[in-house]
GROMACS .gro file of C-alpha atoms in nm:
model
  346
    1MET     CA    1   8.475  14.766  11.064
    2ALA     CA    2   8.767  14.521  11.044
    3TYR     CA    3   9.039  14.534  11.311
    4TYR     CA    4   9.310  14.662  11.080
    5ASP     CA    5   9.104  14.923  10.889
    6ASN     CA    6   9.262  15.205  11.093
    7TRP     CA    7   9.614  15.084  11.016
    8ILE     CA    8   9.533  15.065  10.646
    9GLU     CA    9   9.404  15.425  10.660
   10ARG     CA   10   9.709  15.551  10.856
   11LEU     CA   11   9.949  15.388  10.612
   12GLY     CA   12   9.767  15.555  10.323
   13LEU     CA   13   9.687  15.223  10.155
   14ARG     CA   14   9.310  15.270  10.127
   15ASP     CA   15   9.319  15.385   9.765
   16TRP     CA   16   9.547  15.093   9.673
   17CYS     CA   17   9.323  14.845   9.854
   18ASP     CA   18   9.008  14.976   9.687
   19ALA     CA   19   9.174  14.998   9.345
   20ASN     CA   20   9.298  14.638   9.364
   21SER     CA   21   8.980  14.503   9.517
   22GLN     CA   22   8.842  14.229   9.295
   23GLY     CA   23   8.508  14.188   9.471
   24GLY     CA   24   8.367  13.843   9.407
   25PRO     CA   25   8.123  13.629   9.608
   26MET     CA   26   8.122  13.677   9.985
   27SER     CA   27   8.166  13.390  10.226
   28MET     CA   28   7.893  13.295  10.476
   29ALA     CA   29   8.108  13.434  10.759
   30ASP     CA   30   8.139  13.767  10.576
   31LEU     CA   31   7.762  13.780  10.513
   32LEU     CA   32   7.685  13.712  10.880
   33LYS     CA   33   7.938  13.973  10.986
   34LYS     CA   34   7.783  14.226  10.749
   35SER     CA   35   7.430  14.146  10.865
   36LYS     CA   36   7.532  14.218  11.228
   37GLY     CA   37   7.677  14.551  11.125
   38ASP     CA   38   8.024  14.692  11.174
   39LYS     CA   39   7.918  14.908  11.472
   40ALA     CA   40   7.860  14.604  11.689
   41GLY     CA   41   8.217  14.500  11.622
   42GLU     CA   42   8.343  14.847  11.721
   43SER     CA   43   8.152  14.855  12.048
   44ASP     CA   44   8.269  14.507  12.154
   45ALA     CA   45   8.627  14.554  12.036
   46SER     CA   46   8.898  14.544  12.301
   47ILE     CA   47   9.273  14.556  12.265
   48LEU     CA   48   9.284  14.212  12.428
   49ASP     CA   49   9.076  14.078  12.136
   50THR     CA   50   9.315  14.209  11.873
   51PRO     CA   51   9.376  13.919  11.632
   52PHE     CA   52   9.716  13.839  11.484
   53PRO     CA   53   9.756  14.022  11.150
   54SER     CA   54   9.724  13.707  10.941
   55LEU     CA   55   9.645  13.712  10.570
   56ASP     CA   56   9.275  13.648  10.631
   57GLU     CA   57   9.250  13.930  10.888
   58LEU     CA   58   9.438  14.175  10.664
   59ASN     CA   59   9.217  14.070  10.371
   60SER     CA   60   8.906  14.169  10.566
   61ALA     CA   61   9.051  14.520  10.599
   62CYS     CA   62   9.212  14.536  10.255
   63PRO     CA   63   9.067  14.306   9.985
   64ALA     CA   64   9.380  14.360   9.773
   65ILE     CA   65   9.581  14.145  10.019
   66PRO     CA   66   9.533  13.777   9.924
   67LYS     CA   67   9.370  13.529  10.165
   68THR     CA   68   9.551  13.226  10.309
   69ARG     CA   69   9.356  13.010  10.065
   70VAL     CA   70   9.532  13.186   9.777
   71PHE     CA   71   9.868  13.089   9.931
   72THR     CA   72   9.771  12.721   9.970
   73ASP     CA   73   9.630  12.723   9.614
   74ALA     CA   74   9.966  12.854   9.489
   75VAL     CA   75  10.149  12.568   9.665
   76GLU     CA   76   9.904  12.316   9.518
   77ASN     CA   77   9.931  12.460   9.167
   78SER     CA   78  10.312  12.464   9.190
   79PHE     CA   79  10.315  12.094   9.278
   80LEU     CA   80  10.063  12.009   9.004
   81SER     CA   81  10.271  12.200   8.747
   82ILE     CA   82  10.578  11.981   8.816
   83LYS     CA   83  10.380  11.661   8.879
   84ASP     CA   84  10.400  11.519   8.526
   85PRO     CA   85  10.777  11.579   8.474
   86LEU     CA   86  10.844  11.447   8.826
   87LYS     CA   87  10.635  11.136   8.760
   88THR     CA   88  10.820  11.078   8.431
   89ILE     CA   89  11.152  11.073   8.619
   90LEU     CA   90  11.040  10.886   8.933
   91ASP     CA   91  10.832  10.615   8.762
   92PRO     CA   92  11.120  10.416   8.605
   93ILE     CA   93  11.347  10.473   8.906
   94THR     CA   94  11.094  10.343   9.158
   95GLN     CA   95  10.949  10.061   8.947
   96PRO     CA   96  11.199   9.803   9.089
   97LEU     CA   97  11.050   9.874   9.433
   98SER     CA   98  10.705   9.772   9.308
   99TRP     CA   99  10.847   9.456   9.152
  100ALA     CA  100  11.034   9.368   9.474
  101LEU     CA  101  10.727   9.426   9.695
  102ASP     CA  102  10.493   9.230   9.467
  103GLY     CA  103  10.746   8.948   9.414
  104SER     CA  104  10.826   8.918   9.785
  105MET     CA  105  10.455   8.920   9.875
  106TRP     CA  106  10.385   8.646   9.619
  107LEU     CA  107  10.681   8.435   9.734
  108PHE     CA  108  10.601   8.458  10.107
  109GLN     CA  109  10.238   8.358  10.045
  110ALA     CA  110  10.306   8.092   9.781
  111VAL     CA  111  10.542   7.892  10.003
  112PRO     CA  112  10.345   7.678  10.255
  113TRP     CA  113  10.357   7.773  10.623
  114PHE     CA  114  10.529   7.445  10.720
  115ILE     CA  115  10.828   7.555  10.509
  116VAL     CA  116  10.827   7.928  10.588
  117VAL     CA  117  10.811   7.892  10.967
  118PRO     CA  118  11.101   7.642  10.999
  119LEU     CA  119  11.306   7.863  10.762
  120PHE     CA  120  11.243   8.162  10.990
  121LEU     CA  121  11.347   7.955  11.290
  122LEU     CA  122  11.671   7.851  11.117
  123VAL     CA  123  11.750   8.216  11.030
  124VAL     CA  124  11.679   8.321  11.390
  125PHE     CA  125  11.907   8.047  11.528
  126TRP     CA  126  12.184   8.136  11.279
  127ALA     CA  127  12.165   8.505  11.374
  128THR     CA  128  12.128   8.471  11.751
  129ARG     CA  129  12.239   8.119  11.855
  130SER     CA  130  11.962   8.141  12.116
  131MET     CA  131  11.721   7.851  12.157
  132ALA     CA  132  11.501   8.065  12.383
  133LEU     CA  133  11.447   8.312  12.097
  134VAL     CA  134  11.383   8.030  11.851
  135VAL     CA  135  11.111   7.893  12.080
  136PHE     CA  136  10.966   8.244  12.126
  137VAL     CA  137  10.951   8.305  11.748
  138GLY     CA  138  10.800   7.958  11.688
  139VAL     CA  139  10.529   8.007  11.952
  140SER     CA  140  10.453   8.358  11.819
  141PHE     CA  141  10.400   8.231  11.465
  142LEU     CA  142  10.190   7.937  11.579
  143PHE     CA  143   9.974   8.172  11.789
  144MET     CA  144   9.917   8.406  11.492
  145ALA     CA  145   9.834   8.109  11.269
  146PHE     CA  146   9.597   7.976  11.535
  147ILE     CA  147   9.393   8.300  11.532
  148ASP     CA  148   9.399   8.316  11.148
  149HIS     CA  149   9.643   8.608  11.138
  150TYR     CA  150   9.924   8.415  10.969
  151VAL     CA  151   9.868   8.566  10.619
  152PRO     CA  152   9.846   8.932  10.733
  153ALA     CA  153  10.149   8.879  10.957
  154ILE     CA  154  10.351   8.727  10.673
  155GLN     CA  155  10.244   9.013  10.443
  156THR     CA  156  10.363   9.265  10.703
  157LEU     CA  157  10.696   9.083  10.741
  158SER     CA  158  10.734   9.073  10.363
  159ILE     CA  159  10.688   9.453  10.334
  160ILE     CA  160  10.930   9.514  10.623
  161PHE     CA  161  11.188   9.282  10.467
  162VAL     CA  162  11.180   9.462  10.128
  163CYS     CA  163  11.162   9.818  10.265
  164THR     CA  164  11.439   9.756  10.520
  165SER     CA  165  11.659   9.607  10.245
  166PHE     CA  166  11.606   9.915  10.025
  167SER     CA  167  11.662  10.147  10.323
  168VAL     CA  168  11.992   9.979  10.411
  169ALA     CA  169  12.103   9.971  10.045
  170LEU     CA  170  12.037  10.347  10.022
  171GLY     CA  171  12.124  10.452  10.375
  172VAL     CA  172  12.465  10.290  10.427
  173PRO     CA  173  12.628  10.448  10.114
  174ILE     CA  174  12.479  10.789  10.204
  175GLY     CA  175  12.610  10.751  10.561
  176ILE     CA  176  12.956  10.660  10.427
  177LEU     CA  177  12.958  10.968  10.199
  178MET     CA  178  12.850  11.187  10.492
  179SER     CA  179  13.130  11.053  10.710
  180ARG     CA  180  13.389  11.134  10.443
  181SER     CA  181  13.267  11.487  10.367
  182ASP     CA  182  13.170  11.758  10.617
  183ALA     CA  183  13.002  11.953  10.334
  184MET     CA  184  12.788  11.651  10.247
  185GLN     CA  185  12.694  11.613  10.613
  186ARG     CA  186  12.589  11.979  10.634
  187ILE     CA  187  12.359  11.928  10.331
  188VAL     CA  188  12.208  11.593  10.435
  189VAL     CA  189  12.147  11.653  10.809
  190PRO     CA  190  11.872  11.919  10.757
  191ILE     CA  191  11.699  11.684  10.509
  192LEU     CA  192  11.713  11.401  10.766
  193ASP     CA  193  11.579  11.637  11.034
  194MET     CA  194  11.287  11.724  10.806
  195LEU     CA  195  11.214  11.357  10.727
  196GLN     CA  196  11.224  11.270  11.097
  197THR     CA  197  10.994  11.552  11.210
  198LEU     CA  198  10.746  11.561  10.921
  199PRO     CA  199  10.410  11.413  11.031
  200THR     CA  200  10.378  11.062  10.890
  201PHE     CA  201  10.051  11.133  10.708
  202VAL     CA  202  10.219  11.418  10.518
  203TYR     CA  203  10.448  11.166  10.342
  204LEU     CA  204  10.143  11.019  10.177
  205ILE     CA  205   9.991  11.339  10.030
  206PRO     CA  206  10.236  11.409   9.742
  207LEU     CA  207  10.277  11.033   9.677
  208ILE     CA  208   9.900  10.993   9.628
  209PHE     CA  209   9.914  11.260   9.356
  210LEU     CA  210  10.219  11.101   9.192
  211PHE     CA  211  10.123  10.733   9.194
  212SER     CA  212   9.811  10.521   9.173
  213VAL     CA  213   9.690  10.360   9.498
  214THR     CA  214   9.710  10.022   9.322
  215GLU     CA  215  10.089  10.057   9.283
  216SER     CA  216  10.289   9.896   9.563
  217LYS     CA  217  10.562  10.159   9.538
  218LEU     CA  218  10.319  10.419   9.677
  219TYR     CA  219  10.338  10.275  10.028
  220GLY     CA  220  10.691  10.140   9.974
  221ILE     CA  221  10.835  10.490   9.917
  222ALA     CA  222  10.650  10.630  10.220
  223ILE     CA  223  10.791  10.355  10.443
  224ILE     CA  224  11.147  10.394  10.310
  225LEU     CA  225  11.144  10.775  10.348
  226TYR     CA  226  11.030  10.734  10.707
  227ALA     CA  227  11.263  10.447  10.801
  228VAL     CA  228  11.587  10.533  10.620
  229VAL     CA  229  11.693  10.811  10.860
  230PRO     CA  230  11.843  10.605  11.151
  231VAL     CA  231  12.062  10.387  10.933
  232ILE     CA  232  12.210  10.696  10.761
  233ARG     CA  233  12.275  10.878  11.089
  234LEU     CA  234  12.427  10.579  11.270
  235THR     CA  235  12.647  10.476  10.974
  236ASP     CA  236  12.788  10.830  10.963
  237LEU     CA  237  12.833  10.836  11.342
  238GLY     CA  238  12.991  10.489  11.357
  239ILE     CA  239  13.255  10.568  11.095
  240ARG     CA  240  13.335  10.907  11.249
  241LEU     CA  241  13.384  10.741  11.592
  242VAL     CA  242  13.658  10.507  11.464
  243ASP     CA  243  13.977  10.577  11.660
  244LYS     CA  244  14.210  10.809  11.466
  245GLU     CA  245  14.517  10.619  11.594
  246VAL     CA  246  14.382  10.303  11.433
  247LEU     CA  247  14.342  10.491  11.102
  248GLU     CA  248  14.696  10.632  11.134
  249ALA     CA  249  14.829  10.280  11.190
  250ALA     CA  250  14.639  10.160  10.880
  251HIS     CA  251  14.784  10.454  10.685
  252ALA     CA  252  15.134  10.365  10.807
  253PHE     CA  253  15.087  10.013  10.668
  254GLY     CA  254  15.021  10.168  10.327
  255MET     CA  255  14.647  10.109  10.303
  256THR     CA  256  14.453  10.311  10.048
  257ASP     CA  257  14.139  10.504  10.146
  258ARG     CA  258  13.921  10.227  10.002
  259GLN     CA  259  14.111   9.956  10.193
  260LYS     CA  260  14.084  10.157  10.516
  261LEU     CA  261  13.709  10.194  10.464
  262VAL     CA  262  13.643   9.827  10.384
  263ASN     CA  263  13.893   9.662  10.621
  264VAL     CA  264  13.903   9.903  10.917
  265GLN     CA  265  13.624  10.162  10.935
  266LEU     CA  266  13.322   9.952  10.833
  267PRO     CA  267  13.407   9.654  11.058
  268LEU     CA  268  13.465   9.883  11.358
  269ALA     CA  269  13.146  10.079  11.280
  270LEU     CA  270  12.939   9.761  11.241
  271PRO     CA  271  12.777   9.776  11.589
  272ASN     CA  272  12.648  10.128  11.518
  273ILE     CA  273  12.532  10.029  11.169
  274MET     CA  274  12.347   9.729  11.311
  275ALA     CA  275  12.183   9.954  11.571
  276GLY     CA  276  12.068  10.174  11.280
  277VAL     CA  277  11.927   9.868  11.100
  278ASN     CA  278  11.738   9.773  11.418
  279GLN     CA  279  11.582  10.121  11.435
  280THR     CA  280  11.501  10.110  11.064
  281ILE     CA  281  11.312   9.781  11.108
  282MET     CA  282  11.114   9.924  11.398
  283MET     CA  283  11.023  10.239  11.205
  284SER     CA  284  10.922  10.034  10.899
  285LEU     CA  285  10.686   9.835  11.120
  286ALA     CA  286  10.537  10.155  11.263
  287MET     CA  287  10.481  10.301  10.916
  288VAL     CA  288  10.322   9.981  10.778
  289VAL     CA  289  10.009  10.049  10.984
  290ILE     CA  290   9.974  10.406  10.854
  291ALA     CA  291  10.055  10.291  10.499
  292SER     CA  292   9.750  10.063  10.512
  293LEU     CA  293   9.553  10.382  10.440
  294VAL     CA  294   9.699  10.369  10.089
  295SER     CA  295   9.645   9.998  10.020
  296ALA     CA  296   9.943   9.845  10.205
  297PRO     CA  297   9.831   9.491  10.301
  298GLY     CA  298   9.901   9.318  10.630
  299LEU     CA  299   9.801   9.361  10.993
  300GLY     CA  300   9.756   9.736  10.942
  301VAL     CA  301   9.448   9.665  10.726
  302LEU     CA  302   9.285   9.481  11.019
  303VAL     CA  303   9.366   9.770  11.255
  304LEU     CA  304   9.213  10.011  11.003
  305ARG     CA  305   8.905   9.786  10.971
  306GLY     CA  306   8.866   9.784  11.350
  307ILE     CA  307   8.873  10.165  11.359
  308ARG     CA  308   8.648  10.216  11.056
  309ASN     CA  309   8.378   9.963  11.156
  310LEU     CA  310   8.420  10.008  11.534
  311GLU     CA  311   8.513   9.639  11.565
  312LEU     CA  312   8.704   9.658  11.891
  313GLY     CA  313   8.819   9.296  11.897
  314VAL     CA  314   8.951   9.297  11.539
  315GLY     CA  315   9.152   9.613  11.597
  316LEU     CA  316   9.296   9.507  11.933
  317VAL     CA  317   9.393   9.154  11.823
  318ALA     CA  318   9.561   9.293  11.508
  319GLY     CA  319   9.739   9.549  11.726
  320LEU     CA  320   9.855   9.266  11.954
  321GLY     CA  321   9.994   9.088  11.647
  322ILE     CA  322  10.190   9.401  11.551
  323VAL     CA  323  10.328   9.429  11.904
  324LEU     CA  324  10.429   9.063  11.887
  325LEU     CA  325  10.610   9.121  11.555
  326ALA     CA  326  10.782   9.430  11.697
  327VAL     CA  327  10.907   9.243  12.005
  328LEU     CA  328  11.014   8.949  11.791
  329LEU     CA  329  11.210   9.162  11.542
  330ASP     CA  330  11.360   9.379  11.816
  331ARG     CA  331  11.484   9.086  12.026
  332VAL     CA  332  11.630   8.900  11.727
  333THR     CA  333  11.818   9.204  11.589
  334LYS     CA  334  11.943   9.312  11.935
  335THR     CA  335  12.068   8.962  12.016
  336ALA     CA  336  12.242   8.948  11.678
  337LEU     CA  337  12.393   9.291  11.751
  338ALA     CA  338  12.517   9.169  12.091
  339ARG     CA  339  12.686   8.875  11.916
  340VAL     CA  340  12.862   9.117  11.678
  341ASN     CA  341  12.982   9.329  11.971
  342ALA     CA  342  13.104   9.023  12.162
  343ALA     CA  343  13.291   8.892  11.854
  344GLN     CA  344  13.468   9.228  11.810
  345LYS     CA  345  13.584   9.235  12.172
  346HIS     CA  346  13.761   8.901  12.135
   0.00000   0.00000   0.00000
C-alpha cells in the first residue's frame, strides 16, 4: 500500500483516481515493490518514514495524479514549441556576434606574435603608465609562448575582448536607463538576480537547442549573459550616487537632461563603471572555461582535455595559464581604474 492511500480514501478521491487511471507499463521500481507485496510496506511503515507528498509519491497512491516526469516533459515541449519562432528572431540579431568572434579570432591568430605582443605592451603602458606591469605582461606572454600555450591564450583573450565589448555596449545603456527610471530598475533587478544565481551550465541548455555547436554565437551568448550583470548594476549605482547638489548646480546653469548625463553624471560615475567592466572581464574569463564544453576554443579546451583524458599535467598547466591571464587582466584594469580615480581627484 502506498503512503498516501489512506488520505486518498478519506478525501473520497478513490473513484476519481481509478476512473482517471491510464494504466500503462510499470517501472522496474514499481515491479520490485509489487513483488515484495504491500503488506511488507505496511509493517515497516513508521511516521518518521513518511515521505513528502511529491507528485511521484501521490502518483503511487493515485495514478490520476501526473508524475514529475510529466511536468518536466511539459516544460520541454513548451520550449520546443516556441523554439523555431524564437530561433527565427534571434538568428539575425545574434549573427553579428558570430562574425565578431570569428573575425577577432582570425585577426589575433593571423598577426604574428612579434607584432601582437608589443602591441599589447603598448596598450598596457598607455592604460596604466606602469613599467612594472608592462614587464609582467611581457614575461607572462613569453612564458606562455615558451610552453606552446600562446595560441590558446590568444584565442581566450580574443573571446574575452569581443564578449566584454558586447557586454559593455549592452550593459552601460541598460544601466543608464535603470538609473533614470525606478520602474525600469524594479523590472531589471530580478532578471539580473536570476542571471547571477542561475548555475552556469544551465545557460548552455536552451542555447544548445537553439543554435548549432559549430556557431560561435552559442558560447558568445552564454558568456555575455553571465558577464553582463556587474556592468549594468555598477553603471546604475554609479549614476545614482552622483551628488544631487552637483546636479542642481548643472540644472541652474541651464543644462538639459542629456547634457547633464554626458557632461556630469557619466564622468562622475566612471570609477564605478570601470569597476563593473573589471568584474565583467573576470566573469567572461571564468565562463570561457565552461563554454569550452560547447566548442569555445582557448585554454578551456586544454583544461577539458586534462579532465576527460585524466592528463593531470595538461589540465594543471592550462589552469595556470588561465590564472596568469586573470591576474594580468585584473592588475591592468585596476591600475587603469586607479588612474581614472586619481585624475578625477585633481
